[in-house]
Coordinates of C-alpha atoms in Angstrom, one line a residue:
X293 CA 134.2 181.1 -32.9
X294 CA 137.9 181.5 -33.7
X295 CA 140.9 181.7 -31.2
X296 CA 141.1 185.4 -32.0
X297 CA 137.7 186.7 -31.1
X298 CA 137.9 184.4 -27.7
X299 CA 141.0 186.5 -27.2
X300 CA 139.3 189.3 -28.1
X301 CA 136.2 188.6 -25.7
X302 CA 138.6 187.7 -22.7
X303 CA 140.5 190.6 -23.0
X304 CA 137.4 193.2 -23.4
X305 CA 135.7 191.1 -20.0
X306 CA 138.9 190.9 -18.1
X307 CA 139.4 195.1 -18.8
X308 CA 135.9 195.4 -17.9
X309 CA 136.5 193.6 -14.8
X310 CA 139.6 195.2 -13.6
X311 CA 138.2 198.5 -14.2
X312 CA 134.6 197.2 -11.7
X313 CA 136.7 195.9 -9.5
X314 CA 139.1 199.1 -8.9
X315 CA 136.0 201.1 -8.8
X316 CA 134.0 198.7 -6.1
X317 CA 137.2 199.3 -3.8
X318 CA 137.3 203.4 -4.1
X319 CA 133.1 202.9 -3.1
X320 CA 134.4 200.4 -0.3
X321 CA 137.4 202.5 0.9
X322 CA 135.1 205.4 0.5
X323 CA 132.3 204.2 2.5
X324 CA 135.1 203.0 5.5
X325 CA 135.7 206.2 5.6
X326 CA 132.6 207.6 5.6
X327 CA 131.8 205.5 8.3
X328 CA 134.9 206.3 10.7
X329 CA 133.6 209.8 10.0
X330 CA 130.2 209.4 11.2
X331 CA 131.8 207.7 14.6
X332 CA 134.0 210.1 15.8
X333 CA 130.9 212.8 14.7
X334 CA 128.7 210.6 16.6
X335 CA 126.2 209.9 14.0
X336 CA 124.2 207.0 13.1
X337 CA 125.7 204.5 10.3
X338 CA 122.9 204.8 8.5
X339 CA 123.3 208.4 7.7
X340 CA 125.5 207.1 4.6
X341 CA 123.3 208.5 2.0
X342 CA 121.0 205.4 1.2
X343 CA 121.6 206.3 -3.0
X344 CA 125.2 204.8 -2.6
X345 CA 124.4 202.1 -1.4
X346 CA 122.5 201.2 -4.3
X347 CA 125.6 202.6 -6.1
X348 CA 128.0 200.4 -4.3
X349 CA 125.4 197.2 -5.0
X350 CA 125.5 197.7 -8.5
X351 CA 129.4 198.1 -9.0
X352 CA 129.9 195.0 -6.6
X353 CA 127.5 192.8 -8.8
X354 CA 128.8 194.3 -11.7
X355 CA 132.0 192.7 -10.0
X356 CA 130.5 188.8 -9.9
X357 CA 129.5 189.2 -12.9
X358 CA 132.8 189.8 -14.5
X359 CA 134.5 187.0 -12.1
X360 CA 132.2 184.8 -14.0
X361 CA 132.8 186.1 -17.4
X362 CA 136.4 186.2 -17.1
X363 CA 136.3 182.1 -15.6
X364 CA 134.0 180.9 -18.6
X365 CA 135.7 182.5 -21.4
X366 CA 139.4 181.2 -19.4
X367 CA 137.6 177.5 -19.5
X368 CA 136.6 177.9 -22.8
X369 CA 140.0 178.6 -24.4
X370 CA 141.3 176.0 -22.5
X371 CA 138.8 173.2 -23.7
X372 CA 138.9 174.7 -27.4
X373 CA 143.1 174.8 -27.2
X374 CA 142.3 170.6 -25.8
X375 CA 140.3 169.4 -28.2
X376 CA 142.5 170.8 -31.2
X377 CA 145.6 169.6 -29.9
X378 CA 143.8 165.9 -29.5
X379 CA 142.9 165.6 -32.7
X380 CA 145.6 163.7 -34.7
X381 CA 147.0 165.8 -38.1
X382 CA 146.0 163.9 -41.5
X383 CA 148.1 162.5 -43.4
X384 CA 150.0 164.5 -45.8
X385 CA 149.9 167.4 -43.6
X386 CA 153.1 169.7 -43.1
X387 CA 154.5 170.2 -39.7
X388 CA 157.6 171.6 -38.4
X389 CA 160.0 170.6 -35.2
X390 CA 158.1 170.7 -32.2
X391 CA 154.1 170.9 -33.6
X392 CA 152.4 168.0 -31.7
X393 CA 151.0 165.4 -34.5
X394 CA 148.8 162.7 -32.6
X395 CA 148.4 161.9 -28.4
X396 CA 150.4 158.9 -27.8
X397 CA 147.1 156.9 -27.6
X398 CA 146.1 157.1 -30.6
X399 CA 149.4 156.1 -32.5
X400 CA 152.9 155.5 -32.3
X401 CA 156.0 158.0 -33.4
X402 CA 157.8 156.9 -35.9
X403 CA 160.8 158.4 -37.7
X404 CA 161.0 162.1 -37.6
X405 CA 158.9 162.3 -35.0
X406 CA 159.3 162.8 -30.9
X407 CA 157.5 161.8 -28.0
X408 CA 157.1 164.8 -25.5
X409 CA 154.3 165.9 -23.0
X410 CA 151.8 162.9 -24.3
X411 CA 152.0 163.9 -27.7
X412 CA 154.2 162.6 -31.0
X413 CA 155.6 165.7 -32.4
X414 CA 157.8 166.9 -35.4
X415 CA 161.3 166.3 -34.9
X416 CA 161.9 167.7 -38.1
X417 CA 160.2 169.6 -41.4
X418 CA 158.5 167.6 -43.4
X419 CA 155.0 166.1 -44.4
X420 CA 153.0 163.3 -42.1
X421 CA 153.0 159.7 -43.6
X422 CA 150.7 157.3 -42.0
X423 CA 151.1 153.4 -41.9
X424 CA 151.4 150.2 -39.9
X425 CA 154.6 149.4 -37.7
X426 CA 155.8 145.3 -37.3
X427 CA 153.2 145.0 -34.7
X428 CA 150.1 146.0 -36.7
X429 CA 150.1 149.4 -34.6
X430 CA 148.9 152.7 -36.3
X431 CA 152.1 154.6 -36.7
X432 CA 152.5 157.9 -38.0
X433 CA 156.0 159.4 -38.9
X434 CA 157.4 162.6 -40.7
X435 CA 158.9 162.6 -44.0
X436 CA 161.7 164.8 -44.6
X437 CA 160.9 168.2 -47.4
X438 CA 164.7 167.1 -49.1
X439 CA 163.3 163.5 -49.2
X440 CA 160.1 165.2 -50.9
X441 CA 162.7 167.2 -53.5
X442 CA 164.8 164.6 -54.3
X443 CA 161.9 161.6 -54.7
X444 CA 161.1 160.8 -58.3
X445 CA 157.7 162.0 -58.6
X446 CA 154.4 162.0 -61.2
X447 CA 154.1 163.6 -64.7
X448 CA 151.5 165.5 -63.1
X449 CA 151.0 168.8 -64.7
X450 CA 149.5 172.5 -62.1
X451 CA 146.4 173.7 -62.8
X452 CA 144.5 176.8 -62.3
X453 CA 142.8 176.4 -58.4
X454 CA 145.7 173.4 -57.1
X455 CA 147.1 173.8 -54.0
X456 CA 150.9 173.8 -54.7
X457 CA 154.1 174.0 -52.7
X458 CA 157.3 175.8 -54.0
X459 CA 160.6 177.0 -53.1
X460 CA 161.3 180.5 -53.1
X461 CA 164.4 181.0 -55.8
X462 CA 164.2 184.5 -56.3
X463 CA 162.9 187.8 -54.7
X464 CA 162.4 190.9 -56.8
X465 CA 160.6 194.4 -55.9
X466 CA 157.5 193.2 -56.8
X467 CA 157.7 189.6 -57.4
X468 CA 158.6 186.4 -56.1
X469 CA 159.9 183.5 -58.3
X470 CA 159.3 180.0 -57.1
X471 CA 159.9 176.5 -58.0
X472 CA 156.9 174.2 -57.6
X473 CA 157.7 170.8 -56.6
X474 CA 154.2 169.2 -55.3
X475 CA 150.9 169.9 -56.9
X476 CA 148.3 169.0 -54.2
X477 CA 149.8 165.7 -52.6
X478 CA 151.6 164.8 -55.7
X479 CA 155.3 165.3 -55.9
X480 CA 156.2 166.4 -58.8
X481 CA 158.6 164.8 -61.4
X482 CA 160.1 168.1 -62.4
X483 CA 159.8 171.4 -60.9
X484 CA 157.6 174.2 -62.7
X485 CA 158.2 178.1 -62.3
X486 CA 156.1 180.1 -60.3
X487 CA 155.3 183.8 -59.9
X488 CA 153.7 185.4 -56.5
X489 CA 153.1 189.3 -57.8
X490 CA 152.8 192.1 -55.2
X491 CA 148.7 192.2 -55.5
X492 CA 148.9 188.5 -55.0
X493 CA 150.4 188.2 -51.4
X494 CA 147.6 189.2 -49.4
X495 CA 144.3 189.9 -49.7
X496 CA 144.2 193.2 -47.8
X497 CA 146.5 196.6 -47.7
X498 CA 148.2 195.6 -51.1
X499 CA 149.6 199.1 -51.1
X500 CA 151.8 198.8 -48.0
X501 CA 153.1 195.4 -48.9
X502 CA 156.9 194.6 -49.2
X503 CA 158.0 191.7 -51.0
X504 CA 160.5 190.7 -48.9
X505 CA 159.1 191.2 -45.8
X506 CA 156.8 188.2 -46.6
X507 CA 159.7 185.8 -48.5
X508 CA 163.3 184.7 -48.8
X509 CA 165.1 182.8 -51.1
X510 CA 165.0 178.9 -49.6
X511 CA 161.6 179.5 -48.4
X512 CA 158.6 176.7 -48.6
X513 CA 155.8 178.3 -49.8
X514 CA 151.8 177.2 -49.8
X515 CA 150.3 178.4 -52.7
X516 CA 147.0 178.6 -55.1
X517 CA 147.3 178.6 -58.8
X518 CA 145.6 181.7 -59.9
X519 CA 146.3 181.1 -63.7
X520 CA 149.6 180.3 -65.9
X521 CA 150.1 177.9 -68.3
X522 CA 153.5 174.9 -68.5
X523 CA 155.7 178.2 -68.9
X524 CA 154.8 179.8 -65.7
X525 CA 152.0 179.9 -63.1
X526 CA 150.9 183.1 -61.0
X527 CA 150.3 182.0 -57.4
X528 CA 147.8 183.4 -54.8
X529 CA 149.0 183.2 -51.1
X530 CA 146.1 185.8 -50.0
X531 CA 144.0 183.1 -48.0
X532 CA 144.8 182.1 -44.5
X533 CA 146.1 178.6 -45.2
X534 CA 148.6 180.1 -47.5
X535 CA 151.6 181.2 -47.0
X536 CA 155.3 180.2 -45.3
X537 CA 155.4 176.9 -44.2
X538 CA 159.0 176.7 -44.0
X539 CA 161.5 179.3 -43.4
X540 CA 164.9 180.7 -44.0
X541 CA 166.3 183.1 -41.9
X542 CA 168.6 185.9 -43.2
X543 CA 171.6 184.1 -43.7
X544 CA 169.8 181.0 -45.8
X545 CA 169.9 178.9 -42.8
X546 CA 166.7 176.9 -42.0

């Protein structure tokens, strides 16, 4: 079960909840009443209409019911949000400033990365490099993208399928040109163009899309090769795991 649908669930439970909950207090506040009545009439409590009680049983187990819901859904998006965040990135993984990488148990930060709230995070953009400090300690550091650019890389040629990363150069009405510099973990000894068409961005409502609401120039894109030969490649960002992994704002500024 995804993040999303637990948020859905919790929030469809806790509305559900709120709204038993209000109406178990009008049947309370009703039936106070209903009873200070009957006292200054003189009457018997247990002239309160017998059907309501049964009324006022149902919406106040109705109530329990939804205290539990709403505390095992809570525990389980707690638990779920643990257990991701303890398990350690892999190697060759993007991250940006701040993402947490490893607990401090497991490893040790090297550069590029921080130790904050038990966990070695990014300190800066770049992709995770595992290896072994002067102690003989698993260490785990973040290589810099502008290391990545300027590093002489393989002869490695994109094909159709690879998972590639690019810079965005160029942003057009219905296009975006980018410059691909690793082809799956590979960095790449010199950069190949790119094209990421209108149709290509996502996978759904392709009618309302905007190029630029999706890219700027300087941006680090995650892309599939849809097709293309050594000229130029049309890339495919319309999958989850695709997309922006490193952006510019409006000025050009990371």
């Amino acid at each position: 079960m995804t993040n999303t649908v637990r948020w859905g669930w919790f929030l469809l439970i806790f509305t559900w909840f709120l709204f038993v909950t209000g109406m178990s207090g009008v049947f309370g506040i009703w039936h106070w009443a209903f009873q200070i009545k009957n006292v200054k009439n003189q009457k018997k409590s247990h002239d309160f209409p017998i059907i309501d009680y049964y009324f006022l049983l149902i919406i106040l187990t109705g109530g329990v019911v939804a205290w539990i819901w709403v505390g095992i859904n809570w525990l389980g998006l707690k638990y779920f949000r643990m257990t991701k965040a303890k398990r350690p990135l892999e190697t060759g993984q993007l991250v940006l400033p701040g993402q947490p990488i490893s607990p401090i148990n497991a490893a040790t930060g090297g550069p590029g990365t921080i130790i904050h709230t038990s966990f070695i995070r990014a300190s800066i953009p770049g992709k995770i490099v595992q290896s072994l400090d002067s102690n003989g300690q698993h260490q785990i550091s973040v290589e810099r993208l502008l290391d990545m650019f300027h590093r002489k890389g393989s002869s490695i040629l994109p094909e159709v399928n690879a998972i590639v990363l690019g810079r965005v150069t160029k942003i057009k009405p219905k296009e975006a040109t980018v410059n691909i510099f690793v082809v799956g973990e590979t960095v790449c000894q010199r950069e190949f163009q790119g094209i990421i068409r209108i149709q290509d961005v996502k996978a759904t409502s392709k009618d309302t899309i905007k190029i630029y609401a999706f890219f700027r120039p300087g941006d680090i894109v995650r892309a599939q090769i849809s097709l293309g030969d050594q000229s130029s490649y049309y890339l495919s960002t319309a999958k989850n795991d695709l997309g922006v992994v490193f952006a510019t704002d409006i000025t050009g500024d990371a």
